[in-house]
XYZ file of C-alpha atoms in Angstrom:
677
model
C 53.503 -174.939 27.766
C 56.023 -176.352 25.597
C 57.336 -179.771 25.642
C 60.105 -180.116 27.560
C 62.450 -181.456 25.086
C 61.500 -179.002 22.489
C 62.088 -176.249 24.589
C 65.606 -177.774 25.678
C 66.764 -177.981 22.277
C 65.421 -174.282 21.480
C 67.007 -172.768 24.580
C 70.705 -174.674 23.438
C 70.206 -173.043 19.979
C 69.403 -169.822 22.011
C 72.841 -169.988 24.032
C 75.000 -170.921 20.864
C 73.765 -167.955 19.921
C 74.536 -166.006 23.142
C 78.270 -167.677 23.197
C 78.403 -166.269 19.428
C 77.520 -162.508 20.563
C 79.552 -162.244 23.399
C 82.284 -163.066 20.622
C 81.062 -160.125 18.452
C 81.707 -158.228 21.676
C 85.025 -159.051 21.982
C 85.594 -157.721 18.571
C 84.761 -153.915 19.468
C 85.759 -154.383 23.130
C 88.253 -151.284 22.583
C 85.196 -149.085 21.975
C 83.916 -150.529 25.541
C 84.573 -149.321 29.093
C 85.080 -152.360 30.776
C 85.263 -156.224 29.292
C 87.506 -157.663 31.762
C 85.195 -159.918 32.579
C 83.898 -160.954 29.202
C 86.013 -164.121 28.173
C 84.597 -165.504 31.666
C 81.011 -164.464 30.430
C 81.600 -166.840 27.080
C 82.710 -169.774 29.635
C 79.729 -169.182 31.790
C 77.723 -169.509 28.346
C 79.408 -173.065 27.521
C 78.608 -174.206 30.906
C 74.845 -173.286 30.776
C 74.664 -175.415 27.739
C 75.906 -178.293 29.781
C 73.746 -177.511 32.688
C 70.536 -177.343 29.915
C 71.805 -181.089 29.031
C 72.036 -182.509 31.937
C 71.076 -181.272 35.922
C 67.386 -180.404 35.008
C 66.251 -182.642 38.302
C 68.469 -183.439 41.408
C 67.857 -186.446 42.906
C 69.193 -187.324 46.719
C 69.836 -190.932 47.496
C 69.544 -192.113 51.168
C 69.812 -194.885 53.071
C 71.755 -197.085 55.458
C 75.259 -198.206 54.778
C 75.609 -200.992 52.114
C 71.876 -200.167 50.894
C 72.540 -200.260 47.242
C 72.865 -196.670 46.790
C 75.870 -196.747 44.274
C 75.190 -199.638 42.595
C 71.721 -198.152 41.884
C 72.933 -195.257 40.652
C 75.051 -196.924 37.748
C 72.149 -199.247 36.839
C 69.879 -196.208 36.545
C 72.514 -194.141 34.371
C 72.731 -197.613 31.756
C 76.514 -198.009 33.595
C 76.665 -201.098 35.044
C 78.039 -204.333 32.971
C 77.541 -207.858 33.944
C 80.328 -209.980 33.520
C 79.969 -213.940 34.007
C 83.314 -215.439 35.538
C 84.690 -218.808 36.081
C 86.459 -218.954 39.344
C 89.544 -221.334 39.657
C 87.619 -224.219 40.433
C 85.804 -223.834 37.205
C 82.480 -222.576 39.130
C 80.385 -220.190 37.195
C 80.211 -216.633 39.313
C 79.225 -213.464 38.188
C 80.867 -209.543 38.698
C 79.121 -205.987 37.910
C 81.120 -203.275 37.299
C 79.717 -199.895 37.718
C 80.550 -196.185 37.198
C 80.751 -195.838 40.879
C 82.481 -198.372 43.302
C 80.186 -200.880 44.846
C 80.490 -203.681 47.516
C 78.742 -205.406 50.282
C 80.152 -203.970 52.776
C 79.880 -199.721 53.256
C 81.437 -198.452 50.507
C 80.762 -194.714 49.668
C 83.010 -192.614 51.982
C 82.241 -188.765 50.807
C 79.209 -187.373 48.777
C 79.619 -188.091 45.049
C 77.860 -186.480 42.471
C 76.924 -188.262 38.980
C 76.767 -185.327 36.305
C 75.309 -186.178 32.899
C 77.141 -183.797 30.385
C 76.396 -184.902 27.032
C 77.618 -183.987 24.006
C 79.536 -181.170 25.364
C 82.673 -180.849 23.629
C 84.636 -178.709 26.513
C 84.151 -181.919 28.913
C 86.205 -185.302 28.157
C 83.938 -187.499 29.797
C 83.691 -190.587 27.709
C 83.741 -194.453 29.168
C 83.299 -194.529 32.617
C 83.606 -190.590 33.411
C 85.588 -187.938 34.397
C 86.495 -187.865 37.840
C 86.963 -184.337 39.605
C 87.841 -184.536 43.601
C 87.346 -181.709 46.222
C 89.925 -182.054 48.935
C 89.295 -180.895 52.412
C 91.323 -177.318 52.794
C 91.264 -176.644 49.082
C 89.276 -174.415 46.996
C 89.579 -175.684 43.712
C 88.236 -179.357 42.340
C 91.220 -180.932 40.941
C 90.662 -183.302 37.864
C 91.987 -187.196 38.334
C 91.256 -188.332 34.825
C 88.975 -190.215 32.491
C 87.814 -193.556 32.129
C 89.797 -194.254 35.254
C 90.104 -198.303 35.988
C 87.618 -198.626 39.289
C 90.778 -199.280 41.556
C 91.478 -195.778 41.116
C 87.978 -194.366 41.319
C 87.500 -196.620 44.463
C 91.068 -195.236 45.992
C 89.450 -191.764 46.240
C 85.830 -192.559 46.616
C 85.241 -195.534 48.605
C 85.748 -196.044 52.394
C 88.135 -199.289 51.960
C 89.803 -198.179 48.561
C 93.357 -197.992 48.612
C 95.361 -195.088 48.988
C 98.120 -196.075 47.440
C 96.349 -196.160 44.185
C 96.064 -192.724 44.354
C 98.508 -190.388 42.526
C 101.350 -189.577 44.843
C 100.690 -185.860 45.861
C 97.236 -187.304 46.685
C 97.844 -189.867 49.016
C 97.589 -188.026 52.449
C 94.582 -185.641 51.128
C 91.495 -185.926 52.461
C 88.367 -186.246 50.272
C 85.867 -184.389 51.151
C 83.161 -184.914 47.747
C 83.832 -185.883 44.273
C 81.590 -185.359 41.148
C 81.784 -187.939 38.354
C 80.742 -186.477 34.975
C 79.215 -189.019 32.065
C 78.791 -188.028 28.341
C 76.262 -191.105 28.154
C 73.509 -190.875 30.606
C 70.058 -192.889 30.299
C 68.214 -189.743 32.314
C 69.096 -185.810 32.191
C 69.363 -185.749 36.106
C 72.032 -185.262 38.726
C 72.414 -188.107 41.260
C 73.629 -187.460 45.161
C 75.176 -190.513 46.189
C 75.736 -189.649 49.814
C 77.135 -191.871 52.997
C 75.038 -194.621 54.401
C 73.071 -193.043 57.696
C 75.033 -195.045 60.322
C 78.001 -192.417 60.216
C 79.384 -191.344 63.286
C 81.377 -188.436 61.523
C 79.434 -185.189 62.691
C 81.021 -183.237 59.619
C 79.751 -186.078 57.242
C 76.637 -186.224 58.826
C 76.191 -181.789 58.387
C 77.472 -182.385 54.361
C 74.803 -184.809 53.804
C 72.235 -182.380 55.226
C 73.188 -179.484 53.688
C 73.246 -181.837 50.092
C 69.200 -182.293 51.009
C 68.815 -178.855 50.704
C 69.778 -178.526 46.858
C 68.028 -181.691 45.856
C 64.860 -181.834 44.433
C 63.530 -185.031 45.041
C 64.549 -188.323 47.008
C 65.141 -191.998 46.561
C 65.380 -194.108 49.679
C 66.691 -197.087 49.060
C 66.331 -200.143 51.517
C 67.853 -203.709 50.388
C 65.388 -206.136 49.948
C 67.572 -208.560 51.733
C 66.319 -207.243 55.023
C 63.276 -205.078 56.539
C 63.998 -201.433 57.481
C 65.139 -201.480 61.234
C 64.692 -198.713 64.012
C 68.384 -198.084 63.223
C 66.589 -196.323 60.171
C 63.816 -194.546 62.219
C 65.835 -190.860 62.417
C 66.659 -190.726 58.949
C 63.316 -191.342 57.719
C 62.496 -188.897 60.415
C 64.748 -186.296 59.732
C 63.328 -186.685 55.825
C 60.170 -186.486 56.504
C 60.953 -183.229 58.753
C 62.419 -182.079 55.545
C 60.396 -183.108 52.504
C 56.922 -182.286 53.926
C 57.525 -178.665 54.490
C 59.234 -178.679 51.588
C 56.586 -180.501 49.320
C 59.748 -182.536 47.879
C 58.727 -186.145 46.724
C 60.424 -189.033 47.820
C 60.969 -192.624 46.031
C 60.706 -195.417 48.144
C 63.266 -198.172 46.474
C 63.480 -201.999 47.651
C 66.864 -202.599 45.658
C 68.691 -206.167 44.884
C 65.867 -208.025 44.581
C 67.672 -210.636 43.054
C 69.692 -211.457 45.911
C 66.149 -212.702 47.748
C 64.677 -214.904 45.366
C 64.640 -217.792 47.283
C 60.993 -218.730 48.505
C 59.693 -218.199 52.073
C 55.813 -218.992 52.665
C 55.063 -219.569 49.167
C 56.563 -216.378 47.596
C 59.858 -214.839 46.867
C 61.741 -213.328 49.856
C 61.935 -209.744 48.880
C 58.309 -209.809 48.453
C 57.953 -209.899 52.410
C 60.271 -207.395 52.746
C 58.470 -205.540 50.593
C 55.247 -205.841 52.514
C 56.595 -205.465 55.815
C 58.432 -202.176 54.599
C 55.291 -200.865 53.649
C 53.406 -201.714 56.584
C 56.442 -199.917 58.201
C 55.986 -196.826 57.011
C 51.911 -196.784 56.933
C 52.196 -197.463 60.456
C 54.234 -194.555 61.370
C 52.679 -191.936 58.806
C 49.449 -192.984 58.620
C 48.117 -189.294 57.293
C 51.019 -189.092 54.958
C 49.853 -190.002 51.504
C 52.267 -187.430 50.024
C 55.148 -188.827 51.633
C 54.253 -191.981 51.177
C 53.606 -192.194 47.687
C 53.332 -195.279 46.135
C 55.252 -197.194 48.625
C 58.323 -199.116 47.805
C 59.163 -200.331 44.010
C 61.309 -203.652 44.218
C 63.941 -203.371 41.417
C 67.603 -205.031 40.396
C 69.942 -203.079 38.606
C 71.995 -206.522 38.320
C 68.690 -208.085 36.498
C 68.646 -205.280 33.709
C 72.340 -205.652 33.204
C 72.180 -209.349 33.076
C 69.256 -208.386 30.410
C 71.249 -206.365 27.935
C 74.528 -208.714 28.387
C 72.077 -211.646 26.912
C 70.657 -209.151 24.273
C 74.592 -208.550 23.424
C 74.721 -212.235 22.652
C 71.830 -212.329 20.537
C 69.820 -214.142 23.525
C 66.155 -212.679 24.650
C 66.648 -210.689 27.921
C 63.023 -209.105 27.923
C 62.057 -211.661 31.058
C 64.816 -210.343 33.243
C 64.537 -206.953 31.864
C 60.382 -207.136 33.167
C 61.964 -208.829 36.625
C 64.129 -205.640 36.797
C 61.932 -203.018 36.912
C 64.128 -200.318 36.139
C 62.145 -198.914 33.400
C 59.364 -198.284 35.806
C 61.768 -196.424 38.092
C 62.903 -194.260 35.109
C 59.549 -193.609 34.613
C 58.520 -191.997 37.743
C 61.762 -189.892 38.037
C 61.080 -188.980 34.134
C 57.366 -188.365 35.340
C 59.073 -185.886 38.179
C 61.084 -184.296 35.299
C 58.022 -183.638 32.915
C 55.880 -182.149 35.958
C 58.076 -179.356 36.308
C 61.468 -179.725 37.585
C 62.360 -179.566 33.616
C 60.924 -176.554 33.312
C 61.858 -174.563 35.819
C 65.547 -175.656 35.451
C 65.423 -174.375 31.677
C 63.860 -171.151 33.248
C 66.706 -170.430 35.372
C 69.281 -171.429 32.977
C 67.341 -168.816 30.836
C 66.602 -166.128 33.114
C 70.452 -166.333 33.719
C 71.784 -166.200 29.866
C 69.178 -163.185 29.213
C 71.004 -161.519 32.208
C 74.222 -161.928 30.810
C 73.456 -160.645 27.415
C 71.183 -157.694 28.635
C 73.866 -156.371 31.109
C 76.547 -156.575 28.060
C 73.929 -155.170 26.032
C 73.321 -152.182 28.256
C 77.281 -151.405 28.247
C 76.708 -150.828 24.417
C 73.840 -148.884 24.777
C 75.204 -146.608 27.036
C 78.325 -145.792 24.863
C 75.724 -145.649 21.601
C 73.861 -143.186 23.223
C 76.200 -140.707 24.460
C 77.879 -140.706 21.235
C 74.562 -140.419 19.253
C 74.171 -137.021 21.055
C 74.422 -133.834 19.341
C 77.548 -131.833 20.037
C 75.582 -128.422 20.877
C 73.805 -130.968 23.435
C 76.690 -131.901 25.224
C 77.322 -129.568 27.636
C 73.943 -129.646 28.636
C 73.836 -132.998 29.461
C 77.032 -132.678 31.403
C 75.730 -130.487 33.930
C 72.204 -132.575 34.438
C 74.504 -135.684 34.825
C 76.498 -133.931 37.254
C 73.971 -132.464 39.358
C 72.336 -135.924 39.314
C 75.346 -137.830 40.674
C 76.060 -135.380 43.575
C 72.451 -136.331 44.895
C 73.123 -140.000 44.569
C 74.924 -140.209 48.476
C 72.187 -138.739 50.310
C 69.837 -140.584 47.977
C 71.411 -143.754 49.448
C 71.620 -142.817 52.536
C 68.454 -141.998 52.914
C 66.768 -145.194 51.468
C 68.816 -147.334 53.290
C 67.645 -145.798 56.861
C 64.319 -146.085 55.752
C 64.125 -149.297 54.372
C 66.542 -150.456 57.825
C 64.138 -149.022 60.075
C 61.220 -150.605 57.972
C 62.494 -154.525 58.158
C 63.219 -154.205 62.235
C 59.355 -153.098 62.024
C 58.123 -155.997 59.740
C 59.859 -158.318 61.649
C 58.597 -157.834 65.003
C 55.007 -158.155 63.375
C 56.204 -161.245 62.063
C 57.303 -162.635 65.433
C 54.440 -161.778 67.301
C 52.595 -164.900 67.462
C 56.019 -166.321 68.806
C 54.424 -166.091 72.416
C 51.777 -168.725 71.865
C 54.207 -171.298 70.596
C 54.858 -172.718 73.256
C 50.952 -172.828 74.778
C 50.742 -174.892 71.264
C 53.578 -177.525 71.064
C 52.151 -178.609 74.713
C 48.689 -178.399 74.352
C 49.594 -181.141 70.855
C 52.524 -182.550 72.534
C 51.779 -183.271 76.353
C 49.205 -186.003 76.090
C 51.564 -188.171 73.892
C 54.847 -187.511 76.001
C 52.604 -188.591 78.985
C 50.852 -191.845 77.031
C 54.179 -193.929 76.617
C 57.482 -194.712 77.952
C 59.933 -192.965 75.505
C 60.676 -195.998 73.687
C 62.116 -195.068 70.207
C 59.120 -195.687 68.179
C 57.473 -193.532 71.429
C 59.863 -190.714 70.237
C 59.575 -190.931 66.706
C 55.508 -190.606 67.074
C 56.166 -187.349 69.462
C 58.701 -186.372 66.594
C 56.045 -186.811 63.687
C 53.321 -184.782 65.858
C 56.122 -181.942 66.774
C 56.754 -181.742 62.749
C 52.881 -181.291 61.610
C 52.003 -179.054 64.547
C 54.560 -176.884 63.662
C 54.076 -176.843 60.334
C 50.588 -175.914 60.426
C 51.106 -173.223 62.868
C 53.732 -171.537 60.655
C 51.392 -172.203 58.086
C 48.319 -170.716 59.591
C 46.376 -167.510 57.987
C 47.848 -165.637 60.920
C 51.076 -168.150 61.456
C 54.582 -166.181 61.550
C 55.664 -168.007 58.048
C 52.126 -166.475 56.225
C 52.557 -163.032 58.307
C 56.404 -162.824 56.974
C 55.092 -163.494 53.533
C 52.818 -160.374 53.741
C 55.738 -158.407 56.139
C 58.395 -159.410 52.774
C 55.698 -158.138 50.387
C 55.415 -154.526 51.713
C 58.705 -154.232 52.377
C 59.987 -155.235 48.653
C 57.122 -152.736 47.510
C 58.686 -150.187 49.788
C 61.988 -150.429 48.199
C 60.520 -150.770 44.216
C 58.452 -147.449 45.525
C 61.603 -145.620 46.745
C 63.534 -146.310 43.436
C 60.818 -145.458 40.919
C 60.589 -141.966 42.604
C 64.562 -141.645 42.626
C 65.120 -142.784 39.266
C 61.450 -142.811 37.673
C 60.835 -145.322 34.753
C 62.844 -146.296 31.671
C 60.916 -144.185 28.922
C 63.627 -144.157 26.701
C 63.640 -140.516 26.750
C 66.598 -139.700 29.002
C 70.601 -140.186 28.464
C 70.817 -142.684 31.062
C 67.075 -144.551 31.480
C 67.004 -146.646 34.840
C 67.198 -150.349 33.840
C 63.224 -151.952 34.325
C 62.388 -153.756 37.335
C 61.837 -156.519 35.809
C 60.247 -159.273 38.617
C 61.339 -162.463 36.380
C 65.003 -161.203 35.383
C 66.183 -163.406 38.759
C 69.731 -164.440 38.326
C 69.961 -168.153 39.363
C 74.089 -168.596 39.408
C 75.691 -171.580 41.104
C 80.040 -170.841 40.703
C 79.866 -174.887 40.458
C 82.365 -174.885 43.251
C 80.322 -175.807 46.374
C 77.135 -177.743 45.280
C 75.671 -177.786 48.507
C 76.985 -175.127 50.203
C 76.928 -171.701 48.141
C 73.283 -171.119 48.530
C 71.697 -167.749 50.879
C 69.669 -168.269 53.463
C 66.371 -167.893 51.346
C 67.461 -170.700 48.420
C 68.954 -172.637 51.739
C 65.530 -172.664 53.066
C 62.970 -172.933 50.251
C 64.681 -174.794 48.238
C 63.565 -172.634 45.286
C 63.889 -175.465 42.837
C 61.073 -177.746 44.293
C 59.423 -180.611 42.041
C 56.103 -180.972 43.260
C 55.123 -176.943 43.521
C 58.029 -175.056 42.321
C 58.838 -171.617 44.098
C 59.879 -168.854 42.199
C 62.643 -167.214 43.812
C 66.202 -166.427 44.114
C 69.072 -164.716 46.084
C 72.660 -164.999 44.461
C 71.981 -163.051 42.007
C 72.556 -159.875 43.585
C 75.857 -159.978 43.495
C 75.776 -158.913 39.692
C 71.906 -158.340 38.164
C 70.458 -155.145 38.185
C 66.739 -155.992 38.786
C 65.343 -155.767 42.526
C 65.008 -160.139 43.664
C 61.645 -161.247 43.809
C 62.768 -163.392 46.616
C 59.573 -165.576 47.366
C 59.751 -166.862 50.783
C 56.868 -169.335 50.835
C 55.985 -170.172 54.443
C 57.540 -173.727 53.587
C 61.160 -171.840 53.775
C 60.322 -170.417 57.133
C 58.734 -173.876 58.810
C 62.208 -175.874 57.432
C 64.188 -172.647 58.548
C 62.858 -173.036 62.478
C 62.876 -176.659 62.467
C 66.481 -176.774 61.402
C 67.168 -174.707 64.488
C 64.970 -177.152 66.241
C 65.437 -180.145 64.945
C 63.910 -183.079 67.475
C 66.925 -184.700 69.404
C 67.240 -188.118 70.500
C 69.511 -187.578 73.378
C 66.583 -188.732 75.861
C 67.258 -192.267 75.139
C 68.349 -194.955 77.709
C 68.179 -192.408 80.600
C 68.797 -194.137 84.708
C 66.095 -191.567 85.667
C 62.556 -192.730 86.274
C 60.341 -192.292 82.912
C 58.191 -189.372 84.717
C 61.571 -187.299 85.062
C 61.762 -188.186 81.289
C 58.826 -187.026 80.586
C 59.259 -183.832 82.203
C 62.805 -183.135 80.390
C 61.006 -183.751 77.023
C 58.363 -181.233 77.989
C 61.154 -179.048 79.773
C 62.157 -179.340 75.465
C 59.555 -177.817 74.177
C 59.740 -174.354 76.119
C 63.641 -174.224 74.717
C 62.839 -175.644 71.143
C 60.094 -172.788 71.143
C 62.771 -170.058 71.808
C 65.119 -171.925 69.411
C 62.874 -171.707 66.597
C 62.205 -168.111 67.068
C 65.626 -166.867 66.994
C 65.963 -169.373 63.878
C 62.928 -167.519 62.606
C 64.186 -164.073 63.100
C 67.560 -164.748 61.546
C 66.027 -166.182 58.296
C 63.382 -163.366 58.079
C 66.494 -160.668 58.443
C 68.807 -162.273 56.270
C 65.760 -162.261 53.683
C 64.849 -158.921 54.340
C 68.856 -157.834 53.923
C 68.793 -159.371 50.328
C 65.748 -156.938 49.590
C 67.448 -154.263 50.972
C 70.650 -154.820 49.595
C 69.225 -155.712 46.146
C 67.741 -152.098 45.891
C 71.457 -150.618 46.959
C 72.710 -152.737 44.440
C 70.656 -151.206 41.860
C 71.008 -147.610 43.513
C 75.073 -148.150 42.989
C 74.687 -150.017 39.668
C 72.592 -146.810 38.191
C 75.300 -144.123 39.615
C 78.161 -146.203 37.914
C 76.370 -145.971 34.510
C 75.717 -142.006 35.214
C 79.379 -141.505 36.301
C 80.405 -143.878 32.702
C 78.098 -141.710 30.628
C 79.613 -138.596 32.310
C 82.888 -139.541 31.396
C 82.013 -140.393 27.468
C 80.321 -136.841 27.446
C 83.081 -135.200 29.239
C 85.832 -137.077 26.733
C 83.783 -136.002 23.445
C 83.603 -132.450 24.974
C 87.093 -132.571 25.174
C 87.714 -133.246 21.170
C 86.597 -131.724 18.066
C 86.932 -134.913 15.753
C 83.246 -136.105 15.869
C 84.517 -138.379 12.964
C 85.402 -140.714 16.145
C 81.970 -140.917 17.297
C 80.775 -141.663 13.990
C 82.532 -145.033 13.433
C 81.866 -145.864 17.089
C 78.299 -145.841 15.970
C 78.737 -147.325 13.631
C 80.538 -150.469 14.916
C 78.405 -150.721 17.991
C 75.013 -150.323 16.407
C 75.233 -153.772 14.728
C 76.202 -155.144 17.759
C 73.507 -153.746 20.311
C 70.804 -154.579 17.511
C 71.412 -158.519 17.556
C 71.899 -158.514 21.438
C 68.498 -157.039 21.519
C 66.921 -159.740 19.116
C 68.733 -162.454 21.314
C 67.248 -160.544 24.573
C 63.519 -160.732 22.810
C 63.799 -164.255 21.681
C 64.952 -165.229 25.399
C 62.176 -163.674 26.913
C 59.938 -165.069 24.449
C 61.071 -168.810 25.259
C 60.605 -168.136 29.042
C 56.975 -166.706 28.550
C 56.222 -169.902 26.222
C 57.619 -172.224 28.730
C 56.094 -170.162 31.957
C 54.821 -173.340 34.304
C 51.251 -172.385 35.706
């Protein structure tokens, strides 16, 4: 595998070539049947350059309110400034200015995303960055401005921001989420700053949990001035239920150690909090080493900002920098980036760029092929194309009928084990339920056991998740076999050869409009860019790609989907009923959860199966579209005696098609050299 930076630089160069080639296509657009979206493809390629530079790892920061998430983000990306001050009484004080608002009181009012854009000339993100806002009920992002005063940023972002500091037309708007695009960043990662866990806003909680699905990994932030409490029990338990099946890494951070330096028991107070927090996790998740990782890392973005101030004044800041430990946190994130997420990201961008070029080149090649046909062959080619087109409707109907019937059979087969799910859960949970009084700690233990039992049952060799992997692969094979039997292979001997069924040609596109909502069921559930164990897959490509999808649905996806439907709730707290009645009610919940899990599983796999069928239908439709366009070209040539026009078309289009083919080859070679194990 190539070094990450080398692969990124080479892909960036290829994207520049792609953009230049698309402009070449524009110069011959008068010869092509449809170039309406050509300019959008040029813009899309420019956006891919930005994605190559910036969003190779997506990290969600979680924690209770005022845990220091916004402050930590500013520090991680080198956007935190230390300002020594003197108050009106002449006493020294200090202030910190970051790229996101932060304070001792609850700050972040909506999900915020900090996105590095590097030296992208299309984005004006100097200074403190470009602020973009999505308002409730409005489809488009609104650019507020670049290098804004922190009061202006807080007016849109912070819970205690002053609305009158906004633009007048935005004073009464409800902010749904914000993005801050920054040109200078220490890490090429996208950071999600999510509202604190104590929020009572259900809609905000829904947005927060949806954001988890897009994240590659998590940073759980806890303040060094206070140990973990039972208020955080549910958030950590939900994180466990999400991260373990998806095999996503969690980094635990104890922030603000500079504010807990006073001595307690012959050591700094933060060290006691650190030990307490680590013990808290180990007591509740004793067999979850991957989830706990190395435990809490103590850091201080403030100390690092002080070190940079001292160094800027010509003094030694190395001691402050060591105590800050921010470099260790960046190293851990860089390790995650190098371990697979970075290469996975580059592959997705490369796949998308390759598809754009192939789609445009295929159109050019089709026109070229039509004009290269000898005049005395035109009539035979016309009749052959007409005959092929006449059978397309019946072919599509037959394929959809066969695949629909097969999908339902395979869903039933995958669902068979659900008849024993309730018994399996009762066998593993009833004794534990009877052993306690359903306190918060007892409910948490039940929840963890529930997740582990369900995960193991789903991923067993005969579990529904494993069964569906086999059934889905068989459905995919059936779709491919049908298409091959109808259209044959791309041998180059036919006027309109079918597109190759390229298993690696997966379109991984995001329209940029809804960063954690615009995902299909498969990507929602499987989180296709997993860090510890990258998952090959995709679904969004169906709107455009010519290839049948390789939507690999790992068993983890099925687990997440079902847990999402039957997520453990906490409504059995503090009841007036007797403990025994509460225990029975908890057991009764198991039966209902088993039913909901089955329904959720069925919904997920049916949607997944429909994507296979839709992919086949899309492939079928696009081949028919190409047949019709070629037929029109043939008929048009038959209606004119001037073959000189065809020779001119061939002369103009040939170099464009050849250069597009060379770019496609180079992209594929880069992807092959960059392929993850």
